[in-house]
Amino acid sequence: MELPAQTFQVTRADLVRYAGASGDFNPIHWSDRVATAVGLPGVIAHGMFTMALVGRAVTEWAGSPDAVVEYGVRFTRPVVVPDDDQGTEIEVTARVREVTEDGLTRLEVTATCLGDKVLSQARATIRTAR
Amino acid sequence: MPLDPSFVGRTYPPTAPYQVGREKIREFASAIGATDPAHHDPEAARALGHADVVAPPTFPVIVTMAASSQIIEDPALGVDYSRLVHGDQRFAYTRPVVAGDELVCTNTIEDVSTRGGHGFLTTRTDVSTVGGEPVVAVWARYVIRGEA
């Protein structure tokens, strides 16, 4: 079963806000100068910000903010965020892999940016909604 | 310099307690656009059976990333931070983090290896309350890019 796709817009302002909230001030997430100096095309989103947005999608599908039992991802491709008002978009979809007898649902999640997968092995286990 | 494989299995002393604040959870939830009332309103959280506002699933990384400096900055292990890339991240929850929790992290090095000139480091952080109640286990895998 496929779950309905969710789309998240990501702008530079979102990265600055996430840096402050998470305490991750690595300059590759806010300085083009530093990002390009280490070989990136420009400022990229924190991997953990992408993971947090995908986590939002998962809790949305679960129907409860406390239903996630296990959640893991591999970061495969950076999400480049241009310095304009639109930023970029991350699209998140998921497929139900398994529903266990003890009330757990295992999801296989796909997250893409401009058509490229930015995560692999993205999996979440959620408790079935009460 | 390759990472020293003898570090596999090493466990570090527990970190100083991290006090989870209600406003910090609200700030983090707002930063990721999580609008569910249980992240913001203690009454909504209590209706779900929690003592106070509930943290979003990736919130524990605030605590574990700070705690992992114990490993990443261990001079004996010798990780070159400027070449460090976050490869994988995984959480296994006993229960969600809620405001009021006082969390302690115990770091263990699960794997150290070198392949194709790159170093790989897998850490496990067991996050529990100061009272010893397990809350979440957190794994991170880092790639230390080799010299080109």
Short mmCIF file of C-alpha atoms in Angstrom, two decimals:
data_model
loop_
_atom_site.label_atom_id
_atom_site.label_comp_id
_atom_site.label_asym_id
_atom_site.label_seq_id
_atom_site.Cartn_x
_atom_site.Cartn_y
_atom_site.Cartn_z
CA MET A 1 0.00 0.00 0.00
CA GLU A 2 1.30 3.46 -0.93
CA LEU A 3 0.76 6.35 1.48
CA PRO A 4 -0.17 9.82 0.18
CA ALA A 5 2.86 11.92 -0.82
CA GLN A 6 3.83 14.90 1.34
CA THR A 7 5.90 17.84 0.11
CA PHE A 8 8.07 20.12 2.23
CA GLN A 9 9.46 23.44 1.03
CA VAL A 10 12.95 24.21 2.37
CA THR A 11 14.41 27.71 2.28
CA ARG A 12 17.61 29.24 3.69
CA ALA A 13 15.53 30.75 6.50
CA ASP A 14 14.41 27.22 7.47
CA LEU A 15 18.05 26.11 7.68
CA VAL A 16 18.96 29.06 9.91
CA ARG A 17 16.00 28.32 12.17
CA TYR A 18 16.92 24.62 12.33
CA ALA A 19 20.57 25.46 13.09
CA GLY A 20 19.46 27.53 16.07
CA ALA A 21 16.94 25.01 17.34
CA SER A 22 19.24 21.99 16.97
CA GLY A 23 22.56 23.59 17.88
CA ASP A 24 24.18 22.38 14.63
CA PHE A 25 26.00 25.48 13.37
CA ASN A 26 28.18 23.80 10.75
CA PRO A 27 28.73 26.64 8.21
CA ILE A 28 28.07 24.39 5.19
CA HIS A 29 24.40 24.86 6.18
CA TRP A 30 24.47 28.66 5.98
CA SER A 31 27.60 29.91 4.19
CA ASP A 32 28.02 29.50 0.40
CA ARG A 33 31.64 30.49 0.83
CA VAL A 34 32.39 27.58 3.18
CA ALA A 35 30.12 25.13 1.32
CA THR A 36 31.79 25.73 -2.05
CA ALA A 37 35.26 25.67 -0.45
CA VAL A 38 34.67 22.05 0.62
CA GLY A 39 33.43 21.08 -2.84
CA LEU A 40 29.66 21.37 -2.42
CA PRO A 41 27.56 23.14 -5.08
CA GLY A 42 26.32 25.54 -2.39
CA VAL A 43 24.66 25.59 1.01
CA ILE A 44 23.03 22.23 1.81
CA ALA A 45 20.32 21.31 4.31
CA HIS A 46 21.34 19.55 7.51
CA GLY A 47 20.85 15.81 6.95
CA MET A 48 19.08 15.81 10.31
CA PHE A 49 16.71 18.53 9.06
CA THR A 50 15.72 16.34 6.12
CA MET A 51 15.34 13.43 8.54
CA ALA A 52 13.17 15.60 10.80
CA LEU A 53 10.87 16.58 7.90
CA VAL A 54 10.54 12.94 6.86
CA GLY A 55 9.82 12.16 10.53
CA ARG A 56 7.00 14.70 10.37
CA ALA A 57 5.60 12.86 7.36
CA VAL A 58 5.83 9.58 9.27
CA THR A 59 4.01 10.91 12.36
CA GLU A 60 1.42 12.43 10.01
CA TRP A 61 0.79 9.03 8.41
CA ALA A 62 0.79 7.41 11.85
CA GLY A 63 -1.86 9.88 12.99
CA SER A 64 -0.09 10.49 16.29
CA PRO A 65 3.05 12.42 17.31
CA ASP A 66 4.19 9.67 19.70
CA ALA A 67 3.68 6.59 17.51
CA VAL A 68 7.18 6.14 16.07
CA VAL A 69 8.94 3.10 17.53
CA GLU A 70 11.96 2.97 15.24
CA TYR A 71 13.26 5.29 12.54
CA GLY A 72 16.45 5.16 10.50
CA VAL A 73 17.91 6.61 7.30
CA ARG A 74 21.07 6.71 5.23
CA PHE A 75 22.05 10.12 3.80
CA THR A 76 22.95 9.55 0.17
CA ARG A 77 22.77 12.92 -1.57
CA PRO A 78 22.89 16.49 -0.27
CA VAL A 79 19.80 18.73 -0.49
CA VAL A 80 21.09 21.93 -2.07
CA VAL A 81 19.10 24.99 -0.95
CA PRO A 82 19.39 28.04 -3.23
CA ASP A 83 19.44 31.54 -1.73
CA ASP A 84 16.02 32.65 -2.99
CA ASP A 85 12.48 32.83 -1.65
CA GLN A 86 11.41 29.45 -3.05
CA GLY A 87 14.37 27.36 -1.85
CA THR A 88 13.79 23.76 -2.83
CA GLU A 89 11.31 20.96 -2.18
CA ILE A 90 11.56 17.53 -0.60
CA GLU A 91 8.88 15.04 -1.60
CA VAL A 92 8.22 12.14 0.75
CA THR A 93 6.30 8.97 -0.05
CA ALA A 94 6.09 5.62 1.69
CA ARG A 95 4.97 2.08 1.16
CA VAL A 96 3.68 -0.24 3.87
CA ARG A 97 6.08 -3.20 3.98
CA GLU A 98 4.50 -5.13 6.80
CA VAL A 99 1.79 -4.98 9.44
CA THR A 100 2.70 -7.21 12.38
CA GLU A 101 0.31 -9.07 14.66
CA ASP A 102 1.40 -7.01 17.66
CA GLY A 103 0.15 -3.78 16.07
CA LEU A 104 3.25 -2.42 14.37
CA THR A 105 3.42 -1.08 10.82
CA ARG A 106 6.74 -1.04 8.98
CA LEU A 107 7.19 1.64 6.32
CA GLU A 108 9.70 1.94 3.50
CA VAL A 109 10.12 5.68 2.92
CA THR A 110 11.35 7.51 -0.16
CA ALA A 111 12.53 11.13 -0.05
CA THR A 112 13.44 12.97 -3.22
CA CYS A 113 14.65 16.45 -4.13
CA LEU A 114 14.39 17.55 -7.78
CA GLY A 115 13.72 13.91 -8.68
CA ASP A 116 16.84 12.50 -6.98
CA LYS A 117 16.68 10.27 -3.92
CA VAL A 118 18.31 12.01 -0.97
CA LEU A 119 17.93 9.11 1.48
CA SER A 120 18.27 5.37 1.17
CA GLN A 121 17.32 2.59 3.56
CA ALA A 122 14.79 4.98 5.07
CA ARG A 123 12.56 2.89 7.30
CA ALA A 124 10.17 3.60 10.09
CA THR A 125 8.16 1.39 12.42
CA ILE A 126 5.01 2.94 13.84
CA ARG A 127 2.36 1.79 16.27
CA THR A 128 -1.05 1.46 14.74
CA ALA A 129 -3.22 4.48 15.62
CA ARG A 130 -5.22 4.16 18.83
CA MET B 1 45.68 8.01 9.51
CA PRO B 2 43.45 4.90 9.77
CA LEU B 3 41.19 4.69 12.81
CA ASP B 4 42.32 2.30 15.50
CA PRO B 5 40.07 -0.83 15.38
CA SER B 6 40.91 -1.61 19.01
CA PHE B 7 38.33 1.06 19.96
CA VAL B 8 35.44 -1.24 18.96
CA GLY B 9 33.37 -2.05 22.03
CA ARG B 10 34.69 0.87 24.06
CA THR B 11 32.07 2.52 26.28
CA TYR B 12 32.55 6.03 27.60
CA PRO B 13 31.46 7.37 31.01
CA PRO B 14 27.86 8.70 31.12
CA THR B 15 27.48 12.37 30.16
CA ALA B 16 26.20 15.11 32.47
CA PRO B 17 22.38 15.22 32.54
CA TYR B 18 20.56 17.21 29.83
CA GLN B 19 17.41 18.92 31.11
CA VAL B 20 14.69 18.77 28.42
CA GLY B 21 12.82 22.08 28.49
CA ARG B 22 9.25 22.64 27.29
CA GLU B 23 10.31 25.72 25.32
CA LYS B 24 13.16 23.78 23.66
CA ILE B 25 10.70 21.16 22.43
CA ARG B 26 8.37 23.89 21.16
CA GLU B 27 11.28 25.66 19.45
CA PHE B 28 12.49 22.46 17.78
CA ALA B 29 8.97 21.48 16.70
CA SER B 30 8.40 24.96 15.24
CA ALA B 31 11.74 24.83 13.38
CA ILE B 32 10.66 21.65 11.58
CA GLY B 33 7.07 22.83 11.10
CA ALA B 34 5.58 20.18 13.42
CA THR B 35 2.27 21.70 14.48
CA ASP B 36 0.67 18.79 16.35
CA PRO B 37 -0.67 20.23 19.64
CA ALA B 38 1.11 17.49 21.64
CA HIS B 39 4.44 19.18 20.79
CA HIS B 40 3.23 22.56 22.05
CA ASP B 41 0.40 22.23 24.54
CA PRO B 42 0.93 20.26 27.80
CA GLU B 43 -2.81 19.52 28.03
CA ALA B 44 -2.80 17.93 24.56
CA ALA B 45 0.24 15.87 25.56
CA ARG B 46 -1.44 14.77 28.81
CA ALA B 47 -4.47 13.66 26.82
CA LEU B 48 -2.12 11.19 25.09
CA GLY B 49 -0.83 10.00 28.44
CA HIS B 50 2.41 12.01 28.64
CA ALA B 51 3.61 14.14 31.54
CA ASP B 52 4.36 17.17 29.35
CA VAL B 53 4.88 18.21 25.72
CA VAL B 54 6.20 15.42 23.47
CA ALA B 55 9.39 15.86 21.43
CA PRO B 56 9.38 15.07 17.69
CA PRO B 57 11.17 11.79 16.78
CA THR B 58 14.54 13.33 15.84
CA PHE B 59 14.73 15.69 18.85
CA PRO B 60 17.11 13.34 20.76
CA VAL B 61 19.86 14.20 18.26
CA ILE B 62 20.28 17.51 20.10
CA VAL B 63 21.38 15.53 23.11
CA THR B 64 23.28 12.75 21.34
CA MET B 65 25.20 14.98 18.93
CA ALA B 66 26.59 16.96 21.84
CA ALA B 67 27.35 13.72 23.68
CA SER B 68 29.12 12.18 20.68
CA SER B 69 31.87 14.81 20.92
CA GLN B 70 33.20 12.46 23.61
CA ILE B 71 34.08 10.04 20.80
CA ILE B 72 34.66 12.34 17.85
CA GLU B 73 37.00 14.57 19.83
CA ASP B 74 38.78 11.70 21.60
CA PRO B 75 42.41 12.46 20.65
CA ALA B 76 43.31 8.78 21.07
CA LEU B 77 40.79 7.77 18.35
CA GLY B 78 42.00 10.56 16.06
CA VAL B 79 38.94 11.47 13.94
CA ASP B 80 39.65 14.35 11.53
CA TYR B 81 36.46 16.40 12.09
CA SER B 82 36.93 18.40 8.86
CA ARG B 83 36.60 15.14 6.88
CA LEU B 84 33.63 13.79 8.86
CA VAL B 85 30.40 13.11 6.93
CA HIS B 86 27.20 11.93 8.58
CA GLY B 87 26.31 8.64 6.85
CA ASP B 88 23.43 7.00 8.73
CA GLN B 89 21.18 7.79 11.65
CA ARG B 90 18.77 5.54 13.50
CA PHE B 91 16.58 5.79 16.60
CA ALA B 92 14.90 2.97 18.53
CA TYR B 93 12.48 4.39 21.09
CA THR B 94 11.36 2.90 24.37
CA ARG B 95 9.17 5.99 24.74
CA PRO B 96 9.18 9.53 23.32
CA VAL B 97 11.23 12.24 25.01
CA VAL B 98 9.00 14.64 26.98
CA ALA B 99 9.63 17.97 28.67
CA GLY B 100 10.99 17.53 32.16
CA ASP B 101 13.16 14.54 31.25
CA GLU B 102 16.71 14.64 32.57
CA LEU B 103 18.66 12.61 30.05
CA VAL B 104 22.03 10.93 30.35
CA CYS B 105 23.93 9.51 27.36
CA THR B 106 26.19 6.48 27.39
CA ASN B 107 28.30 6.24 24.23
CA THR B 108 29.69 3.02 22.82
CA ILE B 109 31.80 2.54 19.71
CA GLU B 110 30.12 -0.28 17.80
CA ASP B 111 32.31 -0.36 14.72
CA VAL B 112 35.51 1.12 13.38
CA SER B 113 36.80 0.18 9.94
CA THR B 114 38.72 1.45 6.96
CA ARG B 115 37.68 0.59 3.40
CA GLY B 116 38.77 2.09 0.11
CA GLY B 117 40.78 4.74 1.91
CA HIS B 118 37.77 5.96 3.92
CA GLY B 119 37.22 5.49 7.62
CA PHE B 120 33.86 4.33 9.02
CA LEU B 121 32.73 4.85 12.59
CA THR B 122 29.47 3.58 14.10
CA THR B 123 28.44 4.86 17.50
CA ARG B 124 25.55 3.81 19.73
CA THR B 125 24.23 6.20 22.35
CA ASP B 126 21.94 4.81 25.01
CA VAL B 127 19.80 7.67 26.27
CA SER B 128 18.19 7.12 29.65
CA THR B 129 16.80 9.23 32.46
CA VAL B 130 18.97 10.06 35.46
CA GLY B 131 16.87 7.43 37.26
CA GLY B 132 18.09 4.78 34.79
CA GLU B 133 14.89 4.40 32.73
CA PRO B 134 15.80 3.71 29.09
CA VAL B 135 14.27 6.25 26.65
CA VAL B 136 15.88 5.85 23.24
CA ALA B 137 18.87 4.13 21.65
CA VAL B 138 20.52 6.17 18.92
CA TRP B 139 22.98 4.94 16.27
CA ALA B 140 25.06 7.18 14.04
CA ARG B 141 27.44 6.10 11.30
CA TYR B 142 30.08 8.50 10.12
CA VAL B 143 32.35 8.40 7.11
CA ILE B 144 35.77 10.00 7.46
CA ARG B 145 36.70 10.81 3.89
CA GLY B 146 40.21 9.73 2.90
CA GLU B 147 42.81 12.13 1.56
CA ALA B 148 42.17 12.48 -2.18
#
